[in-house]
Short mmCIF file of N, CA and C in Angstrom, two decimals:
data_model
loop_
_atom_site.label_atom_id
_atom_site.label_comp_id
_atom_site.label_asym_id
_atom_site.label_seq_id
_atom_site.Cartn_x
_atom_site.Cartn_y
_atom_site.Cartn_z
N MET A 141 46.76 11.81 5.79
CA MET A 141 46.20 11.23 7.00
C MET A 141 45.08 12.10 7.28
N THR A 142 45.24 13.10 7.43
CA THR A 142 43.88 13.88 8.16
C THR A 142 42.90 13.97 6.92
N GLU A 143 43.40 13.87 5.68
CA GLU A 143 42.11 13.85 4.82
C GLU A 143 41.55 12.53 4.74
N SER A 144 41.94 11.58 5.06
CA SER A 144 41.33 9.99 5.08
C SER A 144 40.41 9.91 6.25
N ILE A 145 40.80 10.66 7.41
CA ILE A 145 39.93 10.98 8.63
C ILE A 145 38.95 11.71 8.21
N THR A 146 38.91 13.00 7.42
CA THR A 146 37.93 13.80 7.01
C THR A 146 36.58 12.95 6.25
N HIS A 147 37.34 12.26 5.04
CA HIS A 147 36.64 11.31 4.49
C HIS A 147 35.53 10.26 5.24
N PHE A 148 36.46 9.65 6.03
CA PHE A 148 35.48 8.45 6.97
C PHE A 148 34.71 9.12 7.75
N GLN A 149 35.00 10.25 8.37
CA GLN A 149 33.62 11.39 9.12
C GLN A 149 32.51 11.32 8.07
N ALA A 150 32.94 12.19 7.01
CA ALA A 150 32.06 12.39 5.89
C ALA A 150 31.12 11.14 5.66
N PHE A 151 31.77 10.09 5.93
CA PHE A 151 30.84 8.68 5.16
C PHE A 151 30.40 8.52 6.39
N ILE A 152 30.44 8.30 7.59
CA ILE A 152 30.08 7.81 8.76
C ILE A 152 28.88 8.58 8.92
N LYS A 153 28.80 10.01 8.61
CA LYS A 153 28.02 11.21 8.70
C LYS A 153 26.72 10.79 7.78
N GLU A 154 27.40 10.25 6.66
CA GLU A 154 26.24 10.15 5.67
C GLU A 154 25.23 8.84 6.08
N LEU A 155 26.17 7.62 6.58
CA LEU A 155 25.53 6.47 7.06
C LEU A 155 24.46 7.03 7.82
N VAL A 156 24.96 7.64 8.92
CA VAL A 156 23.98 8.00 9.75
C VAL A 156 22.84 8.71 9.42
N ASN A 157 22.73 9.60 8.86
CA ASN A 157 21.59 10.34 8.05
C ASN A 157 20.77 9.45 7.18
N GLU A 158 21.58 8.40 6.56
CA GLU A 158 20.86 7.56 5.80
C GLU A 158 19.63 6.80 6.73
N ALA A 159 20.48 6.55 7.62
CA ALA A 159 19.72 5.56 9.10
C ALA A 159 18.74 5.94 9.57
N VAL A 160 18.68 7.60 9.75
CA VAL A 160 17.77 7.97 10.55
C VAL A 160 16.83 8.52 9.62
N GLN A 161 17.37 8.38 8.13
CA GLN A 161 15.85 8.85 7.32
C GLN A 161 14.98 7.71 7.11
N THR A 162 15.66 6.86 6.90
CA THR A 162 15.03 5.19 6.80
C THR A 162 14.06 4.94 8.24
N ALA A 163 14.31 4.89 9.26
CA ALA A 163 13.88 5.04 10.56
C ALA A 163 13.00 5.96 10.42
N LEU A 164 12.59 7.08 10.10
CA LEU A 164 11.77 8.23 10.22
C LEU A 164 10.82 7.71 9.46
N VAL A 165 11.13 7.29 8.27
CA VAL A 165 10.08 6.40 7.12
C VAL A 165 9.23 5.43 7.58
N GLN A 166 9.85 4.71 8.06
CA GLN A 166 9.41 3.66 8.78
C GLN A 166 8.21 3.89 9.55
N HIS A 167 8.72 4.56 10.46
CA HIS A 167 7.96 4.85 11.81
C HIS A 167 6.67 5.45 11.06
N GLN A 168 6.59 6.69 9.95
CA GLN A 168 5.28 6.98 9.36
C GLN A 168 4.79 6.17 8.69
N GLU A 169 5.35 5.37 8.01
CA GLU A 169 4.56 4.34 7.52
C GLU A 169 3.75 3.53 8.61
N SER A 170 4.58 3.05 9.79
CA SER A 170 3.86 2.52 10.98
C SER A 170 3.01 2.84 11.49
N ALA A 171 2.99 4.59 11.48
CA ALA A 171 1.74 5.50 12.23
C ALA A 171 0.92 5.30 11.20
N HIS A 172 0.98 5.41 10.04
CA HIS A 172 -0.33 5.27 9.02
C HIS A 172 -1.00 4.30 9.04
N THR A 173 -0.28 3.21 9.02
CA THR A 173 -1.03 1.65 9.09
C THR A 173 -1.98 1.61 10.39
N GLU A 174 -1.09 1.73 11.39
CA GLU A 174 -1.78 1.67 13.00
C GLU A 174 -3.12 2.70 12.65
N GLN A 175 -3.10 3.93 12.54
CA GLN A 175 -3.99 4.65 12.35
C GLN A 175 -5.10 4.55 11.53
N ALA A 176 -4.74 3.37 10.16
CA ALA A 176 -5.84 3.06 9.21
C ALA A 176 -6.73 1.98 9.93
N GLU A 177 -5.97 0.95 11.04
CA GLU A 177 -6.62 -0.22 11.37
C GLU A 177 -7.45 0.26 12.55
N GLN A 178 -7.12 1.11 13.39
CA GLN A 178 -7.66 1.65 14.27
C GLN A 178 -9.13 2.32 13.58
N SER A 179 -9.01 3.01 12.66
CA SER A 179 -10.10 3.61 11.68
C SER A 179 -11.06 2.68 11.33
N VAL A 180 -10.84 1.57 10.68
CA VAL A 180 -11.37 0.33 10.29
C VAL A 180 -12.20 -0.47 11.49
N LYS A 181 -11.67 -0.54 12.92
CA LYS A 181 -12.08 -1.34 13.71
C LYS A 181 -13.06 -0.62 14.38
N ALA A 182 -13.06 0.72 14.16
CA ALA A 182 -14.37 2.12 14.99
C ALA A 182 -14.87 2.02 13.90
N GLU A 183 -15.24 1.55 12.53
CA GLU A 183 -16.01 1.80 11.85
C GLU A 183 -17.25 1.06 12.01
N VAL A 184 -18.32 2.12 12.11
CA VAL A 184 -19.70 1.49 12.39
C VAL A 184 -20.61 1.08 11.57
N MET A 185 -20.93 0.21 11.54
CA MET A 185 -21.87 -0.31 10.31
C MET A 185 -23.49 -0.76 10.89
N ASN A 186 -24.42 -0.20 9.63
CA ASN A 186 -25.75 -1.02 10.01
C ASN A 186 -25.91 -2.52 9.92
N ALA A 187 -27.00 -2.84 10.19
CA ALA A 187 -27.19 -4.33 10.13
C ALA A 187 -26.93 -4.81 8.86
N ASP A 188 -27.46 -4.12 7.54
CA ASP A 188 -26.86 -4.80 6.31
C ASP A 188 -25.87 -5.05 6.23
N GLN A 189 -24.75 -4.17 6.63
CA GLN A 189 -23.63 -4.22 6.49
C GLN A 189 -22.70 -5.34 7.72
N ALA A 190 -23.27 -5.32 8.62
CA ALA A 190 -22.71 -5.98 9.56
C ALA A 190 -23.09 -7.66 9.17
N ALA A 191 -24.50 -8.14 8.63
CA ALA A 191 -24.72 -9.35 8.33
C ALA A 191 -23.70 -9.65 7.23
N GLU A 192 -23.69 -8.71 6.15
CA GLU A 192 -23.00 -9.26 5.13
C GLU A 192 -21.30 -9.35 5.51
N PHE A 193 -20.93 -8.56 6.50
CA PHE A 193 -19.49 -8.80 7.14
C PHE A 193 -19.32 -10.18 7.64
N LEU A 194 -20.50 -10.83 8.76
CA LEU A 194 -20.64 -11.73 9.31
C LEU A 194 -21.11 -13.15 8.57
N HIS A 195 -21.28 -12.72 7.06
CA HIS A 195 -21.96 -13.82 6.34
C HIS A 195 -23.18 -14.51 7.16
N LEU A 196 -24.05 -13.79 7.61
CA LEU A 196 -25.21 -14.24 8.09
C LEU A 196 -26.37 -13.35 7.56
N ALA A 197 -27.56 -13.95 7.38
CA ALA A 197 -29.02 -13.49 7.01
C ALA A 197 -29.14 -12.23 8.09
N LYS A 198 -29.77 -11.11 7.19
CA LYS A 198 -30.40 -10.20 8.47
C LYS A 198 -31.04 -10.61 9.44
N GLN A 199 -32.12 -11.44 9.21
CA GLN A 199 -32.93 -12.16 10.16
C GLN A 199 -32.23 -12.73 11.49
N THR A 200 -31.30 -13.55 11.20
CA THR A 200 -30.18 -14.26 11.85
C THR A 200 -29.51 -13.34 12.94
N LEU A 201 -29.04 -12.19 12.13
CA LEU A 201 -28.14 -11.25 13.03
C LEU A 201 -29.29 -10.41 14.23
N TYR A 202 -30.89 -10.15 13.64
CA TYR A 202 -31.62 -9.43 14.53
C TYR A 202 -31.84 -10.55 15.43
N SER A 203 -32.02 -11.50 15.15
CA SER A 203 -32.23 -12.92 16.37
C SER A 203 -31.18 -12.74 17.18
N MET A 204 -29.93 -12.69 16.87
CA MET A 204 -29.10 -12.69 18.12
C MET A 204 -28.72 -11.52 18.78
N THR A 205 -29.40 -10.39 18.12
CA THR A 205 -29.17 -9.24 19.23
C THR A 205 -30.45 -9.13 19.93
N SER A 206 -31.51 -9.60 19.70
CA SER A 206 -32.59 -9.66 20.63
C SER A 206 -32.36 -10.86 21.94
N ARG A 207 -31.20 -11.78 21.47
CA ARG A 207 -30.80 -12.43 22.72
C ARG A 207 -29.53 -12.10 23.40
N ARG A 208 -29.39 -11.13 22.68
CA ARG A 208 -27.96 -10.52 23.76
C ARG A 208 -26.89 -11.20 23.18
N LYS A 209 -26.58 -12.19 21.96
CA LYS A 209 -25.52 -12.98 21.50
C LYS A 209 -24.32 -12.25 21.19
N ILE A 210 -24.95 -11.09 20.65
CA ILE A 210 -23.65 -10.28 19.90
C ILE A 210 -23.93 -8.68 20.40
N PRO A 211 -22.61 -8.23 20.03
CA PRO A 211 -22.15 -7.10 20.46
C PRO A 211 -22.98 -6.26 19.68
N PHE A 212 -23.79 -5.22 20.22
CA PHE A 212 -24.25 -4.09 19.06
C PHE A 212 -24.75 -2.85 19.91
N TYR A 213 -25.14 -1.88 19.60
CA TYR A 213 -25.62 -0.44 20.23
C TYR A 213 -26.98 -0.28 19.37
N LYS A 214 -27.83 0.45 20.07
CA LYS A 214 -29.04 0.94 19.67
C LYS A 214 -29.02 2.30 19.86
N ASN A 215 -29.43 2.76 18.66
CA ASN A 215 -29.50 4.54 18.63
C ASN A 215 -30.97 4.66 18.10
N GLY A 216 -31.77 4.54 19.20
CA GLY A 216 -33.20 5.01 18.63
C GLY A 216 -33.54 3.83 18.49
N LYS A 217 -34.37 3.56 17.16
CA LYS A 217 -34.38 2.44 16.62
C LYS A 217 -33.69 1.55 15.76
N LYS A 218 -32.59 2.05 15.35
CA LYS A 218 -31.43 1.82 14.44
C LYS A 218 -30.67 0.90 15.30
N ILE A 219 -30.34 -0.54 14.88
CA ILE A 219 -29.19 -1.14 15.69
C ILE A 219 -27.96 -1.04 14.94
N LEU A 220 -26.52 -0.62 15.73
CA LEU A 220 -25.45 -0.53 14.74
C LEU A 220 -24.44 -1.51 15.69
N PHE A 221 -23.34 -1.55 14.93
CA PHE A 221 -22.28 -2.52 15.20
C PHE A 221 -21.01 -1.78 14.75
N ARG A 222 -19.99 -2.07 15.69
CA ARG A 222 -18.76 -1.72 15.34
C ARG A 222 -17.71 -3.01 14.85
N ARG A 223 -16.95 -2.63 13.66
CA ARG A 223 -16.42 -3.82 13.24
C ARG A 223 -15.46 -4.22 13.84
N GLY A 224 -14.74 -3.61 15.23
CA GLY A 224 -13.63 -4.01 15.95
C GLY A 224 -14.07 -5.07 16.99
N ASP A 225 -15.83 -4.71 17.48
CA ASP A 225 -16.47 -5.29 18.56
C ASP A 225 -16.63 -6.78 17.89
N LEU A 226 -17.12 -6.61 16.65
CA LEU A 226 -17.94 -7.86 15.89
C LEU A 226 -16.54 -8.98 15.49
N GLU A 227 -15.35 -8.27 15.16
CA GLU A 227 -14.00 -9.18 15.20
C GLU A 227 -13.77 -9.44 16.44
N GLU A 228 -13.50 -9.31 17.63
CA GLU A 228 -13.37 -9.54 19.00
C GLU A 228 -14.16 -10.58 19.33
N TRP A 229 -15.59 -10.27 18.83
CA TRP A 229 -16.44 -11.59 19.30
C TRP A 229 -16.23 -12.67 18.47
N LEU A 230 -15.81 -12.58 17.35
CA LEU A 230 -15.64 -13.85 16.48
C LEU A 230 -14.28 -14.31 17.18
N ASN A 231 -13.37 -13.70 17.41
CA ASN A 231 -12.42 -14.70 17.98
C ASN A 231 -12.54 -14.93 19.55
N SER A 232 -13.48 -14.28 20.26
CA SER A 232 -13.72 -14.81 21.18
C SER A 232 -14.39 -16.23 21.25
N GLY A 233 -15.12 -16.41 20.31
CA GLY A 233 -16.42 -17.63 20.20
C GLY A 233 -15.09 -18.89 19.30
N LYS A 234 -14.18 -18.27 18.77
CA LYS A 234 -13.19 -19.11 18.64
C LYS A 234 -12.21 -20.06 19.85
N HIS A 235 -11.88 -19.11 20.63
CA HIS A 235 -11.47 -19.84 21.62
C HIS A 235 -12.27 -20.53 22.83
N GLU A 236 -13.45 -19.89 22.85
CA GLU A 236 -14.62 -20.65 23.81
C GLU A 236 -14.75 -21.91 23.05
N GLN A 237 -14.99 -21.98 21.66
CA GLN A 237 -14.83 -23.30 20.80
C GLN A 237 -13.67 -24.53 21.32
N THR A 238 -12.46 -23.86 21.20
CA THR A 238 -11.79 -24.72 21.41
C THR A 238 -11.38 -25.11 22.80
N SER A 239 -11.72 -24.46 23.83
CA SER A 239 -11.67 -24.67 25.23
C SER A 239 -13.06 -25.97 25.52
N ARG A 240 -13.88 -25.51 24.87
CA ARG A 240 -15.28 -26.51 25.03
C ARG A 240 -15.15 -27.71 24.56
N MET A 241 -14.15 -27.68 23.52
CA MET A 241 -13.70 -29.18 22.51
C MET A 241 -12.70 -30.06 23.44
N GLN A 242 -11.65 -29.03 24.00
CA GLN A 242 -10.78 -29.74 25.06
C GLN A 242 -11.19 -30.30 26.55
N GLU A 243 -12.52 -29.50 27.01
CA GLU A 243 -13.16 -30.44 27.93
C GLU A 243 -14.15 -31.30 27.94
N ASP A 244 -14.59 -31.28 26.56
CA ASP A 244 -15.52 -32.53 26.20
C ASP A 244 -14.63 -33.71 25.99
N ALA A 245 -13.27 -33.48 25.39
CA ALA A 245 -12.33 -34.53 25.35
C ALA A 245 -12.05 -34.69 26.51
N ARG A 246 -11.87 -34.06 27.39
CA ARG A 246 -11.41 -34.55 28.95
C ARG A 246 -12.34 -35.45 29.84
N ASN A 247 -13.85 -34.97 29.22
CA ASN A 247 -14.91 -35.78 29.76
C ASN A 247 -14.99 -37.03 29.18
N PHE A 248 -14.87 -37.51 27.95
CA PHE A 248 -14.75 -38.29 27.32
C PHE A 248 -13.81 -39.38 27.64
N VAL A 249 -12.49 -38.98 27.90
CA VAL A 249 -11.26 -39.55 28.48
C VAL A 249 -11.75 -40.29 29.98
N ARG A 250 -12.40 -39.54 30.53
CA ARG A 250 -12.62 -39.77 31.80
C ARG A 250 -13.93 -40.90 31.89
N GLN A 251 -14.74 -40.63 31.37
CA GLN A 251 -15.68 -41.50 31.01
C GLN A 251 -15.46 -42.82 30.40
N ASN A 252 -14.57 -42.85 29.70
CA ASN A 252 -14.22 -44.01 28.99
C ASN A 252 -12.60 -44.43 28.95
N PRO A 253 -12.47 -45.10 30.17
CA PRO A 253 -10.86 -45.22 30.28
C PRO A 253 -10.49 -46.33 29.73
N ILE A 254 -9.31 -46.29 29.46
CA ILE A 254 -8.69 -47.55 28.21
C ILE A 254 -8.71 -48.59 28.97
N LYS A 255 -9.18 -49.55 28.53
CA LYS A 255 -9.12 -51.09 29.17
C LYS A 255 -7.88 -51.77 28.78
N ARG A 256 -7.12 -52.30 29.86
CA ARG A 256 -5.94 -53.08 29.84
C ARG A 256 -6.14 -54.57 29.63
#
C-alpha cells in the first residue's frame, strides 16, 4: 500500500513539474512575442518607408504632413514616422469612417421618411 502511495506521489510530482515547465515556456514565448511587437510599433521610418507602408505616393505623404493630417516627427529637416502611430492613425480613420456613414444614414432616414 505504501509503495502505491509513493508511486502516486511521484506521478503527481512529475505532472506538476511538467505543467510548470510548460507554463514557463509559454510565458517566455509570450513575453518574446510581446517584446517583438513593441519593437515593431516603435520602429522609426523615413518618408520613403512610411509611404511604402501606407501605399501612398511620397508627395501625398508630404502633403498630408504639411496639413497635419498624419502623425509625424520632425528632426531638423527630416520627417520621421513611428509605425505604431501610423497603425493607430489608420485604425482611427476606419472608426471615423464607420461612424460618419452611420450618421449619414440617420440623416438620410430623417430626411426621407417612409411614406405609408
